[in-house]
mmCIF file of C-alpha atoms in Angstrom:
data_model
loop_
_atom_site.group_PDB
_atom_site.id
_atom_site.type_symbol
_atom_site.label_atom_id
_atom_site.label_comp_id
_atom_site.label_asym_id
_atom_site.label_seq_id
_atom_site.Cartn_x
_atom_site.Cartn_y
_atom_site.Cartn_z
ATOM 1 C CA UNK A 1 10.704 66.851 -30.264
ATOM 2 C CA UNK A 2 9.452 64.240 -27.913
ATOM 3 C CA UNK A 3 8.277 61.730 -30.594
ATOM 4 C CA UNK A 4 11.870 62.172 -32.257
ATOM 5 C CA UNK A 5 13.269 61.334 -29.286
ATOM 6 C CA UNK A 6 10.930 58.354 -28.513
ATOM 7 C CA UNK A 7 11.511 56.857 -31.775
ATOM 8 C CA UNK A 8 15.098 57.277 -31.813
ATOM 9 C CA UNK A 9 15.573 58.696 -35.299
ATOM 10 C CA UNK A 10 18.789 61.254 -34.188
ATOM 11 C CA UNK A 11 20.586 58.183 -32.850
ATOM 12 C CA UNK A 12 19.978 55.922 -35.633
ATOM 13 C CA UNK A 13 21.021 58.078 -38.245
ATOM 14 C CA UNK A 14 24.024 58.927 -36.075
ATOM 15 C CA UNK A 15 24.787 55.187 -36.093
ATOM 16 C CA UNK A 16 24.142 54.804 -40.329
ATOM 17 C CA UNK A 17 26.899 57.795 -40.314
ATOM 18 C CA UNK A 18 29.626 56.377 -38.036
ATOM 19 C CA UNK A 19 28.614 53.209 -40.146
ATOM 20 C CA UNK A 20 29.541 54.820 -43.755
ATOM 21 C CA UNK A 21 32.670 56.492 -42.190
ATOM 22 C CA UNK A 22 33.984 53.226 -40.963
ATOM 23 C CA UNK A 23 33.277 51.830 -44.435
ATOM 24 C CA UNK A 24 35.129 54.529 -45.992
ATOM 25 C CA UNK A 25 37.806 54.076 -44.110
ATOM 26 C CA UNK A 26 38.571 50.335 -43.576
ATOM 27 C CA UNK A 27 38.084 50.655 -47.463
ATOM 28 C CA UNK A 28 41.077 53.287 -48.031
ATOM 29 C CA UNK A 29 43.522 51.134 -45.552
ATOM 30 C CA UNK A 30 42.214 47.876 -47.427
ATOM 31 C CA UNK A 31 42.834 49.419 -51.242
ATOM 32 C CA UNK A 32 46.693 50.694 -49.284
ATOM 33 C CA UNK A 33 46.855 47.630 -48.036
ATOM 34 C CA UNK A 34 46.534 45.384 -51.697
ATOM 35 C CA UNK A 35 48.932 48.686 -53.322
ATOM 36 C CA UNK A 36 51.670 47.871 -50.694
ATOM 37 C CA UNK A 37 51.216 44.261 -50.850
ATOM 38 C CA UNK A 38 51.245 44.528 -54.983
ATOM 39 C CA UNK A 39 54.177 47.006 -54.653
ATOM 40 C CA UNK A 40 55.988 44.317 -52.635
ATOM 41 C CA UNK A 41 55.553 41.623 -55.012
ATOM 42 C CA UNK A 42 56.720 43.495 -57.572
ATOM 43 C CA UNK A 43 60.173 44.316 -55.576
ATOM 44 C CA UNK A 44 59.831 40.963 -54.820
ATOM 45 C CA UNK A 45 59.920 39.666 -58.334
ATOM 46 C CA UNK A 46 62.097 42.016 -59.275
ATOM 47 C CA UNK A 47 65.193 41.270 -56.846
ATOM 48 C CA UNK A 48 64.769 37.472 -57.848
ATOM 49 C CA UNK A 49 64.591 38.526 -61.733
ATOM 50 C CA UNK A 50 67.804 40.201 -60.434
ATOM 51 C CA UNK A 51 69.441 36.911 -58.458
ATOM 52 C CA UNK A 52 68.834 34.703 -61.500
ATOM 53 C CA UNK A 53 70.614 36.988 -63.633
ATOM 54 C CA UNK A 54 73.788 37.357 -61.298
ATOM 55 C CA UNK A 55 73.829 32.874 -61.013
ATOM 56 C CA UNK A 56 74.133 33.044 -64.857
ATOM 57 C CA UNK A 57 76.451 35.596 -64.703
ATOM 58 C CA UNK A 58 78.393 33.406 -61.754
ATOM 59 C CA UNK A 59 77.950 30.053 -63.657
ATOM 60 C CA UNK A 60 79.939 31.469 -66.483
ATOM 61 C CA UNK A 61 82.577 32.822 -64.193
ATOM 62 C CA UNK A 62 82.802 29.552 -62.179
ATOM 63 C CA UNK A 63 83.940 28.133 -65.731
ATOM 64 C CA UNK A 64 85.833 30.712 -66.609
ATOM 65 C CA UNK A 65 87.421 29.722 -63.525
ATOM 66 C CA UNK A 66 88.019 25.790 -63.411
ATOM 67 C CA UNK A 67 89.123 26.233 -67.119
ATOM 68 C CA UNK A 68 92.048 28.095 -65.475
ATOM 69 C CA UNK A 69 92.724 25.448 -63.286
ATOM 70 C CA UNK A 70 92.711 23.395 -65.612
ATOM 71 C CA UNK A 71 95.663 25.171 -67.995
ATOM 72 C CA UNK A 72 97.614 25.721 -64.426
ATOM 73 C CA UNK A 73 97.001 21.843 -63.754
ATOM 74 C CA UNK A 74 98.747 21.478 -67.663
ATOM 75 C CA UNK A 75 101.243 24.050 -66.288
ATOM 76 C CA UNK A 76 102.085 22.178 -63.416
ATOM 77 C CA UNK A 77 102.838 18.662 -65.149
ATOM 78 C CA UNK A 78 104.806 20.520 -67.917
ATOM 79 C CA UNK A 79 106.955 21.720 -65.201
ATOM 80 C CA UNK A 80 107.168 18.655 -63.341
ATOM 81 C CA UNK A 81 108.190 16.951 -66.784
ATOM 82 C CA UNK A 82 110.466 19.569 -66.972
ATOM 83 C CA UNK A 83 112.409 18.925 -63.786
ATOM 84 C CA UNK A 84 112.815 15.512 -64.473
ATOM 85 C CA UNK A 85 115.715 16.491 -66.750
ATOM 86 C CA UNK A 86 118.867 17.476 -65.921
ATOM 87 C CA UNK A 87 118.906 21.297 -64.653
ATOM 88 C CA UNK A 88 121.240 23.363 -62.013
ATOM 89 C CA UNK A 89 120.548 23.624 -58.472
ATOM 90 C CA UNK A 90 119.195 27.235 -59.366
ATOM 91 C CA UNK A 91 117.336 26.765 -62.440
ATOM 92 C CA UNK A 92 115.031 23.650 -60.164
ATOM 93 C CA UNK A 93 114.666 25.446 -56.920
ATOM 94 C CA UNK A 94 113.019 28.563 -59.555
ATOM 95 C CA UNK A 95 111.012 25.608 -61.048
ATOM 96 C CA UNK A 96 109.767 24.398 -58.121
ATOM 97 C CA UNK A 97 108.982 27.666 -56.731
ATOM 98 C CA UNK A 98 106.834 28.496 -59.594
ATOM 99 C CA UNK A 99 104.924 25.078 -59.373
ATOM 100 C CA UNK A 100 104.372 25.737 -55.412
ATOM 101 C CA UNK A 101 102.834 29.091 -56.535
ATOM 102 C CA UNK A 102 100.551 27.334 -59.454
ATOM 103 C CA UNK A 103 99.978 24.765 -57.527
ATOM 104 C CA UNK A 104 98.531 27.141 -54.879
ATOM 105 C CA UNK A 105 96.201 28.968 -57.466
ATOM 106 C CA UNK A 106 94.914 25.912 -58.797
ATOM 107 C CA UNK A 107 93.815 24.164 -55.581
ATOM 108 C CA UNK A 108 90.295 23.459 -55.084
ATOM 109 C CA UNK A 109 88.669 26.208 -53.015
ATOM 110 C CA UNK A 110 85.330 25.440 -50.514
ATOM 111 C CA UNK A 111 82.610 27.746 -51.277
ATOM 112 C CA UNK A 112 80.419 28.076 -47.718
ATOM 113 C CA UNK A 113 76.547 28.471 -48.404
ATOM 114 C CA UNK A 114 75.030 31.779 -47.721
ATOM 115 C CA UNK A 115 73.583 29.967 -44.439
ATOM 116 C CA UNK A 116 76.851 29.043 -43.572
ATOM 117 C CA UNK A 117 79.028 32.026 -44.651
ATOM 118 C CA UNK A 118 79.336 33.204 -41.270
ATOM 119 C CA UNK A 119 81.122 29.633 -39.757
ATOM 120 C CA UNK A 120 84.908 29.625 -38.731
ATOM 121 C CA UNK A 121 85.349 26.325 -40.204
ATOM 122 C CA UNK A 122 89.527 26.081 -39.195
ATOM 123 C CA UNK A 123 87.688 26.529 -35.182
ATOM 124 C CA UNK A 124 85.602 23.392 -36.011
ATOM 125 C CA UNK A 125 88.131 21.281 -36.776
ATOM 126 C CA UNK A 126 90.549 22.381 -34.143
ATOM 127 C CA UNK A 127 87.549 21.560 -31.760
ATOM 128 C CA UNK A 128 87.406 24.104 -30.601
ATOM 129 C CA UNK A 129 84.529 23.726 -27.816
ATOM 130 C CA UNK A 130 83.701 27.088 -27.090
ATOM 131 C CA UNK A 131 83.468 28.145 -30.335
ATOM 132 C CA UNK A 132 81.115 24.749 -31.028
ATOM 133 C CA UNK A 133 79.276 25.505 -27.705
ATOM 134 C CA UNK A 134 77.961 28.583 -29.381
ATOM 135 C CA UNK A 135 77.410 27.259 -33.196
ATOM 136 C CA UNK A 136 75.190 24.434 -31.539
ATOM 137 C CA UNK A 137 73.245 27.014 -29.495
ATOM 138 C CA UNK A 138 71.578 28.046 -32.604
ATOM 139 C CA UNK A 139 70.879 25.432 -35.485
ATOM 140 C CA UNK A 140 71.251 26.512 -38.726
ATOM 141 C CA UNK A 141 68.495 25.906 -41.211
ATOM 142 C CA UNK A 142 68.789 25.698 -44.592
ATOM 143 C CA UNK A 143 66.881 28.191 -47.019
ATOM 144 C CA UNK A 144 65.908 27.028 -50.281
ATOM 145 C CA UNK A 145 66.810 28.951 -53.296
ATOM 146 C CA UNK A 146 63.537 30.441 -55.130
ATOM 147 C CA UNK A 147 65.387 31.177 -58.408
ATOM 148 C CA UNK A 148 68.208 27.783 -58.382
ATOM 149 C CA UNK A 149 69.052 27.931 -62.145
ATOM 150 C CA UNK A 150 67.516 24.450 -63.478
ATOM 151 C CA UNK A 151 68.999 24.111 -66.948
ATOM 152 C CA UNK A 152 70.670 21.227 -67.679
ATOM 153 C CA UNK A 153 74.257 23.066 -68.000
ATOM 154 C CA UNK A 154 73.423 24.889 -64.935
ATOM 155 C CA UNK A 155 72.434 21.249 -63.162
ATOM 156 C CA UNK A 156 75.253 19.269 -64.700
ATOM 157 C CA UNK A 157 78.075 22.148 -63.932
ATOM 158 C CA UNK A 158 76.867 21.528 -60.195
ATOM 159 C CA UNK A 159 76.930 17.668 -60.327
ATOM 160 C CA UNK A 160 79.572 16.444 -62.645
ATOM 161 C CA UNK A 161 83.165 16.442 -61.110
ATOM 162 C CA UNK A 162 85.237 18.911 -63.256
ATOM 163 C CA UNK A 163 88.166 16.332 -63.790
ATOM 164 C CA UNK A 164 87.335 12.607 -65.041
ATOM 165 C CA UNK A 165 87.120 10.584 -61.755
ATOM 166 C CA UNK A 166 89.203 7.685 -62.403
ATOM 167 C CA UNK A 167 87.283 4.714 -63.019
ATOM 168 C CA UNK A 168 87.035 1.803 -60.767
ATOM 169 C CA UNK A 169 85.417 -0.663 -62.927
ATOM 170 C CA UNK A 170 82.402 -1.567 -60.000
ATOM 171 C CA UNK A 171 78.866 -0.201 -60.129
ATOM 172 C CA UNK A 172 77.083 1.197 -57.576
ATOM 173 C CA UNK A 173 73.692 1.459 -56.764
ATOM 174 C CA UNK A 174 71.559 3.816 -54.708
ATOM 175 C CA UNK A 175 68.051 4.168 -53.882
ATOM 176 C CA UNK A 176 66.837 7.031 -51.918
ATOM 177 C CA UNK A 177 63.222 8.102 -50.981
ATOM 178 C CA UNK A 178 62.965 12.292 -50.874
ATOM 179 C CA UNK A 179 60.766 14.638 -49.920
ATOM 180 C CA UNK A 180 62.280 17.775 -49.428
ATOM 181 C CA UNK A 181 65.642 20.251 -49.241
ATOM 182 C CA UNK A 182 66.607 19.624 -53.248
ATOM 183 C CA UNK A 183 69.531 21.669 -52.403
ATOM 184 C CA UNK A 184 70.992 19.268 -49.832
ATOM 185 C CA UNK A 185 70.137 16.267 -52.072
ATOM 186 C CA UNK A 186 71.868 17.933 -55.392
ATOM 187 C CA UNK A 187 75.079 18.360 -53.215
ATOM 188 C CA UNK A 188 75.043 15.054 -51.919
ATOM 189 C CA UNK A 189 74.913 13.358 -55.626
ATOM 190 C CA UNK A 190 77.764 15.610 -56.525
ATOM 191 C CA UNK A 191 79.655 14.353 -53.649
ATOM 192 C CA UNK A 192 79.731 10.591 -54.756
ATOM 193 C CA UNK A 193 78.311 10.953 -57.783
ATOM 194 C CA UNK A 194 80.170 8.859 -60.832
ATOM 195 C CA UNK A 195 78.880 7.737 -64.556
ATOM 196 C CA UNK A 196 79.796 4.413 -63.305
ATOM 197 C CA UNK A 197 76.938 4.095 -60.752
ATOM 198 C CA UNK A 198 73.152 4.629 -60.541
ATOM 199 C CA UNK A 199 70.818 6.871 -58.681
ATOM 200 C CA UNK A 200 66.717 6.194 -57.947
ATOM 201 C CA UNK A 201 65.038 8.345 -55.981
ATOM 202 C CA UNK A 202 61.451 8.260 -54.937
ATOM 203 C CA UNK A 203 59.778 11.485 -54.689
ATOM 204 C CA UNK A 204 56.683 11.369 -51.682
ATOM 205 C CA UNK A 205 53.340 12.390 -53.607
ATOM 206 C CA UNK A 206 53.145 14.782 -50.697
ATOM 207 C CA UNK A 207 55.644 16.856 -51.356
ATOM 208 C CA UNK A 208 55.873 20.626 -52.586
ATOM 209 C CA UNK A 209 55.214 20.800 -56.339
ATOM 210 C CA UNK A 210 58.431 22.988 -57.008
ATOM 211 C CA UNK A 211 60.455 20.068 -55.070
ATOM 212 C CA UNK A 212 58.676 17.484 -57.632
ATOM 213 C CA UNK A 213 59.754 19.906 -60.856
ATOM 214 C CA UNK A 214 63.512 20.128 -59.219
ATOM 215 C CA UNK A 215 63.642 16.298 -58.621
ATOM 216 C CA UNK A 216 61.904 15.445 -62.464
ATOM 217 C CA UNK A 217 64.542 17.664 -64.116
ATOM 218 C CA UNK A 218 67.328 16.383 -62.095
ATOM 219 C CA UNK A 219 66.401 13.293 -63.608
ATOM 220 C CA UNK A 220 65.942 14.656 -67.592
ATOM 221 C CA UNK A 221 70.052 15.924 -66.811
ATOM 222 C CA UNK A 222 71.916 13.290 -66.086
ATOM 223 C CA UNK A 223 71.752 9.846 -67.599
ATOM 224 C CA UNK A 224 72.301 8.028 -64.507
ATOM 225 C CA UNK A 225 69.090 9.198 -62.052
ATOM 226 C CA UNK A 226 66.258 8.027 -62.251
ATOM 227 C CA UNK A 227 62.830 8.326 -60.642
ATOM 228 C CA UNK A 228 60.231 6.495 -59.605
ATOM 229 C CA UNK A 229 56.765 6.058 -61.355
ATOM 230 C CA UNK A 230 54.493 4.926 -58.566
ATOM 231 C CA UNK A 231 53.104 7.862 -56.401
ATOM 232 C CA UNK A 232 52.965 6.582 -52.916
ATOM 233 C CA UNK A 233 52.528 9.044 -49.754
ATOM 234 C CA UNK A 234 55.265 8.290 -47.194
ATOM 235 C CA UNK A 235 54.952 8.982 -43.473
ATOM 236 C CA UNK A 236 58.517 9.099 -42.392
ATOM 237 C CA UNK A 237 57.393 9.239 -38.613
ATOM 238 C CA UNK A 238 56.284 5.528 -38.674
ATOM 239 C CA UNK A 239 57.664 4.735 -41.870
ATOM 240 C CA UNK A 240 53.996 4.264 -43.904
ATOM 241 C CA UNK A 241 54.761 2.933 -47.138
ATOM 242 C CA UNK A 242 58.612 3.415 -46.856
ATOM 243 C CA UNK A 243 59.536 -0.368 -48.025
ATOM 244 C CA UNK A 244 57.338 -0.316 -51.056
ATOM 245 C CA UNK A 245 58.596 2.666 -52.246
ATOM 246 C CA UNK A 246 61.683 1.093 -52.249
ATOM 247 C CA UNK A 247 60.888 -1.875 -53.604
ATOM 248 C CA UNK A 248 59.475 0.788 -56.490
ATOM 249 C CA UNK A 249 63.522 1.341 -57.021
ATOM 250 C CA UNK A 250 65.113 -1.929 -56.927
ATOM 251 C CA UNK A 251 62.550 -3.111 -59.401
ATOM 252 C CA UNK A 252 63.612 0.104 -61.783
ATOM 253 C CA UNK A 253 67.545 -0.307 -60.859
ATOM 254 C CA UNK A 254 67.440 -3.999 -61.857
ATOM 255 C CA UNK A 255 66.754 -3.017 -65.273
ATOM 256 C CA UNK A 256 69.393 -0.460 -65.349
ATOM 257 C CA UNK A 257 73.324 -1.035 -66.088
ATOM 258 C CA UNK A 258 75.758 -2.581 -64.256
ATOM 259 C CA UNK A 259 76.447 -2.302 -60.711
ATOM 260 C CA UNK A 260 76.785 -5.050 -57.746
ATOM 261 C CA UNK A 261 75.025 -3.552 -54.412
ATOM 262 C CA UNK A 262 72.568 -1.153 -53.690
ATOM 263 C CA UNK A 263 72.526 1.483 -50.714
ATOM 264 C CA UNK A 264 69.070 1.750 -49.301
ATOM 265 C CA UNK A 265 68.847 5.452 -47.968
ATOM 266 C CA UNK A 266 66.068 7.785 -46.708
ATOM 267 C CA UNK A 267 65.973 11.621 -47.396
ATOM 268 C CA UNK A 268 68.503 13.016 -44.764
ATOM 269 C CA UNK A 269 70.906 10.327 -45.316
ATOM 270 C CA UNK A 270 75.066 11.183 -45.897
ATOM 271 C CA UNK A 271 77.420 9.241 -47.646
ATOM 272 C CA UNK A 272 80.858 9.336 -45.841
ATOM 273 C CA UNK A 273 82.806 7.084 -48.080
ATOM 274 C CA UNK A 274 84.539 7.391 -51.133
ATOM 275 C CA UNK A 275 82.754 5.105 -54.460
ATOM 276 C CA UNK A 276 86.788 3.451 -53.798
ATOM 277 C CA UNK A 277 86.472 2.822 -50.418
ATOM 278 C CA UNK A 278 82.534 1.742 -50.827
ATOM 279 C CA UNK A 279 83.974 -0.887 -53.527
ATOM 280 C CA UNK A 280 86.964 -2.585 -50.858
ATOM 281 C CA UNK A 281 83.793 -2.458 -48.373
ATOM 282 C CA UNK A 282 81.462 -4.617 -50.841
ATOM 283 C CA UNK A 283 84.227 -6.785 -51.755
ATOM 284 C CA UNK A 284 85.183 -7.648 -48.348
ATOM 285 C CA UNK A 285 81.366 -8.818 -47.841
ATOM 286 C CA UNK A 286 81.888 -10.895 -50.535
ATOM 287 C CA UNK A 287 78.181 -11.161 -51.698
ATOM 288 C CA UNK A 288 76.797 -11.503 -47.810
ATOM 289 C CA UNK A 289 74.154 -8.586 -47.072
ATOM 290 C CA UNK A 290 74.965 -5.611 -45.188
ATOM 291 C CA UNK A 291 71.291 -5.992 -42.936
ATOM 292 C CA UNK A 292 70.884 -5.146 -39.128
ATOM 293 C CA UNK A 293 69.220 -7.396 -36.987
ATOM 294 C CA UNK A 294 67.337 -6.932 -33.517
ATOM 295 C CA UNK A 295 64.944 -9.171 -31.936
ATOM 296 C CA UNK A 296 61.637 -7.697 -32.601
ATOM 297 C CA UNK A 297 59.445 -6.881 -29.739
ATOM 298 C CA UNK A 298 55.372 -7.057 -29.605
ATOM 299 C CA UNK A 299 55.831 -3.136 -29.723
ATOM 300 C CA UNK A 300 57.247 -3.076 -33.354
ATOM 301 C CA UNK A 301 55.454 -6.944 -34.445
ATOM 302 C CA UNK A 302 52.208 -7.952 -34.206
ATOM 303 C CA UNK A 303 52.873 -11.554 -33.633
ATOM 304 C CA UNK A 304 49.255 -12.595 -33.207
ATOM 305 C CA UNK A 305 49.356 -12.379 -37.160
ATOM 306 C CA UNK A 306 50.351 -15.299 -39.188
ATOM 307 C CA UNK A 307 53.700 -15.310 -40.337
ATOM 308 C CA UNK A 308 54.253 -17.766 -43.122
ATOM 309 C CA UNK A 309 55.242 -17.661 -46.336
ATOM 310 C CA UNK A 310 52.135 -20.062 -47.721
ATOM 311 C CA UNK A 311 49.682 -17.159 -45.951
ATOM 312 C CA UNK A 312 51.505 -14.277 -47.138
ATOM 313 C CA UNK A 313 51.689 -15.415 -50.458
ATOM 314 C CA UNK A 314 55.036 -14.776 -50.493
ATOM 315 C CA UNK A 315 56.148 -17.413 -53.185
ATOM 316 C CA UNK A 316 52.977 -17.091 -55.910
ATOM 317 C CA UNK A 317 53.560 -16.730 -59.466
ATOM 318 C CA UNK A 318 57.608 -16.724 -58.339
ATOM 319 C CA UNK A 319 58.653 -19.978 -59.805
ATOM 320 C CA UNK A 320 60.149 -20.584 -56.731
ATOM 321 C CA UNK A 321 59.155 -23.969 -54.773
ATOM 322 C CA UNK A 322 60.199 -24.295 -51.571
ATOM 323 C CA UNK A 323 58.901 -27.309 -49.525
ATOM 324 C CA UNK A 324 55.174 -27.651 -47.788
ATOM 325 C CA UNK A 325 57.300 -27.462 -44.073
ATOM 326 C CA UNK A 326 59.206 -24.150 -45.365
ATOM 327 C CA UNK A 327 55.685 -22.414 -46.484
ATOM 328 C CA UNK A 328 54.261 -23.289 -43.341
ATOM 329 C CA UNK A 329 57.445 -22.157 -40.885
ATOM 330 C CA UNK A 330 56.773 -19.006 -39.288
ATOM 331 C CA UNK A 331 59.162 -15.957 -40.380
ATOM 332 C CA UNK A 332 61.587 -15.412 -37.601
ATOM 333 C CA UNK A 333 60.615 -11.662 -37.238
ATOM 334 C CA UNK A 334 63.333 -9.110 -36.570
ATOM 335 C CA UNK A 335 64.243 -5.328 -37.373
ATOM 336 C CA UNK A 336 66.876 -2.965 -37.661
ATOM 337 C CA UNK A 337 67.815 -0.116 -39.820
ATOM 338 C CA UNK A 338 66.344 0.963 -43.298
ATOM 339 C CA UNK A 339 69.877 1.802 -44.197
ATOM 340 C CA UNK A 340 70.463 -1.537 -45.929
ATOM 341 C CA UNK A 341 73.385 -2.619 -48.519
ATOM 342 C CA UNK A 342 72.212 -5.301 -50.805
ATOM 343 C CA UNK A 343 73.381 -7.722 -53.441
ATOM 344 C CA UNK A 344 72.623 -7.691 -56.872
ATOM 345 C CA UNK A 345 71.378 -11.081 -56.453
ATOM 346 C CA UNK A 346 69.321 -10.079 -53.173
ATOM 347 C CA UNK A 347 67.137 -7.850 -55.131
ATOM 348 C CA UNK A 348 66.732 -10.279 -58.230
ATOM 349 C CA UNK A 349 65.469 -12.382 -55.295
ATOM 350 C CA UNK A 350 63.256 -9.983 -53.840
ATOM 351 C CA UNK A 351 61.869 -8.727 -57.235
ATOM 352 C CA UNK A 352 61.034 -11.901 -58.346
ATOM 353 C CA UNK A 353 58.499 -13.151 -55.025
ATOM 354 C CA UNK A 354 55.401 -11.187 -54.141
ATOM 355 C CA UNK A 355 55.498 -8.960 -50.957
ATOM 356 C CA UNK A 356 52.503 -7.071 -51.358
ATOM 357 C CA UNK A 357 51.021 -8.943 -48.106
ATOM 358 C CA UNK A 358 53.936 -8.913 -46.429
ATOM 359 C CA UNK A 359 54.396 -5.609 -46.424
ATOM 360 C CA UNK A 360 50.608 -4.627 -46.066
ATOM 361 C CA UNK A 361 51.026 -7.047 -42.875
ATOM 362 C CA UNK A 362 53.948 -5.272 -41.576
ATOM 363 C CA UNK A 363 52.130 -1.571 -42.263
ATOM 364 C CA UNK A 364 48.898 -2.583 -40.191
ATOM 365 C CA UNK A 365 49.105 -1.196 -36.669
ATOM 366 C CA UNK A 366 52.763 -1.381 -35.723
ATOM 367 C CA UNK A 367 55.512 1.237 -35.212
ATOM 368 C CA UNK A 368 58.751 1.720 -37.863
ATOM 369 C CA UNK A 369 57.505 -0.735 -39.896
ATOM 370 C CA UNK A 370 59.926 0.623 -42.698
ATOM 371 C CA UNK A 371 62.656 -1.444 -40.952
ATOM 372 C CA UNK A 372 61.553 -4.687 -41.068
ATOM 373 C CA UNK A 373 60.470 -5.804 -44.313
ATOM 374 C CA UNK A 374 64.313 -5.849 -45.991
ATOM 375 C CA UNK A 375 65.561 -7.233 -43.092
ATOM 376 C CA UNK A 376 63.181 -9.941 -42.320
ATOM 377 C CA UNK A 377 63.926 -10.993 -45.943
ATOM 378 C CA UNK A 378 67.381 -10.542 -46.193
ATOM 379 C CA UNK A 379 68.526 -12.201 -43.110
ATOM 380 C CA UNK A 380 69.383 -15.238 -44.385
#
């Protein structure tokens, strides 16, 4: 008994069976643990299975629906044909009553997002403060859809107006560098989108695969939008590579169509004019550039690097000859905002001389360097 309990046999095997029932039992919870998480997954890809099933099953009820509009909008001018003739008092007020009520059913309707469901829009625009007070308190995110229908007729039914915008005989361009929230980006081509103008967008090599699939498809749908081929990683917090990558889309837009200026924009970025009201706005420039200019400080330029257009290289291969003083004046360095509008003949300009130094120059050390290139350029 003694040597047992000198060599501590007892207390060892106690410690091999507390051992094996631990084992046994982290086992059952683990194997629980992969059912439940497998069981999950399943639901999981069930209920989506489910989802993409009821947006089919909407898309075709959407159309079912703005094909009605459209025989009520047929209704409507029928009617209004109608009352131009001569017709008693009685008969037109019954006319027009009817076209008030078809005219009611075939108004556009605003569908909220699911994120957004919840909003009292007619308080928002009656700012209301309270009532804005607490909407601000608590930002609303948006939530990608994992099962967006991607087709081509499910793409185009979301992007293409359903009446023929008018035409207003002026191109314009856009280029855009993305990275995320297809969703947002989608809805935002739908708002000004027309066959009339033209869409780049540069996709950051960073971004989420499914983002790159949504973006590349957009792209095979519609005619008009176009991506980029160069695969450039963009650090939007200091603007690392922003200006070549758009550079990447005024060299594909030049190739493509007709317009007159390009908007430079950056993910986020909302259009709040019409393509009409964007066309008396270009006009009224009257080819000048639509570039904003600050003095630039030490913090933004490094202006213990040489400047000139000789150095930089700026005019090689171009064609372009500009006099020995001209190479050799310093660039008057300023900044301002990547949002830029530009002439066609701007970018023809800026396609044809070399800025790969320039740009390098401007990415080497320096803060926002995104917004200084164009408008360093363009200034003139």
């Amino acid at each position: 008994m003694k040597y047992y309990a000198l060599s501590g046999r007892p207390s060892k095997r106690k410690a091999f069976v507390v051992t094996v029932i631990i084992t046994i039992i982290t086992s059952f919870l683990f194997y629980h643990m992969i059912k439940l998480h497998n069981a999950h997954n399943t639901a999981i890809d069930f209920y989506q299975r489910r989802v993409a099933s009821l947006e089919k099953r909407i898309l075709v009820l959407e159309k079912k629906i703005a094909q009605y509009q459209y025989d009520l909008n047929e209704q409507i001018t029928v009617i209004g044909d109608v009352m131009q003739g001569s017709l008693s008092m009685e008969a037109r007020k019954q006319m027009n009553g009817v076209r008030r009520v078809l005219q009611s059913l075939a108004a556009p309707r605003f569908k909220h997002r699911p994120e957004t469901s919840h909003l009292d829009c007619r308080r928002l625009f009656h700012e209301d403060k309270q009532y804005i007070a607490e909407v601000t308190r608590a930002r609303i995110e948006l939530i990608e859809s994992s099962v967006l229908d991607m087709d081509c007729d499910a793409v185009r039914w979301r992007v293409l107006p359903r009446l023929q915008p008018p035409t207003i005989k002026y191109g314009i361009a856009f280029a855009r560098i993305v990275y995320t929230d297809y969703e947002f980006l989608e809805e935002q081509l739908q708002v000004n989108y027309s066959p009339e103008n033209h869409y780049c967008y540069h996709v950051d090599s960073k971004s989420p695969a499914v983002f790159k699939e949504r973006m590349a498809n957009l792209s095979s749908c519609l005619p008009n939008v176009y991506l980029t081929d160069e695969v450039l990683e963009i650090d939007g917090r200091v603007g690392t590579n922003m200006n070549f990558a758009h550079m990447a889309c005024l060299k594909l837009l030049e190739k493509k169509g007709t317009w007159e200026y390009v908007v430079l924009q950056q993910n986020h970025d909302v259009v709040i004019r019409t393509n009409e009201e964007l066309k008396h706005i270009f006009q009224a420039l009257n080819g000048s550039n639509d570039v904003q200019i600050n003095p630039c400080s030490s913090y933004f330029c490094d202006k213990s690097l040489t400047w000139d257009a000789e150095s930089l290289d700026v005019f090689q291969g171009s064609g372009f000859r500009p006099s020995s003083e001209a190479l050799r004046t310093p660039l008057f360095l300023v900044k301002g905002a990547v949002q830029v509008s530009l002439t066609r003949k701007a970018v023809e300009w800026l396609n044809r001389i070399n800025l790969t130094k320039l740009i390098s120059q401007f990415n080497s050390g320096r803060r926002f360097f995104e917004v200084l290139a164009k408008n360093n350029l363009t200034q003139d």
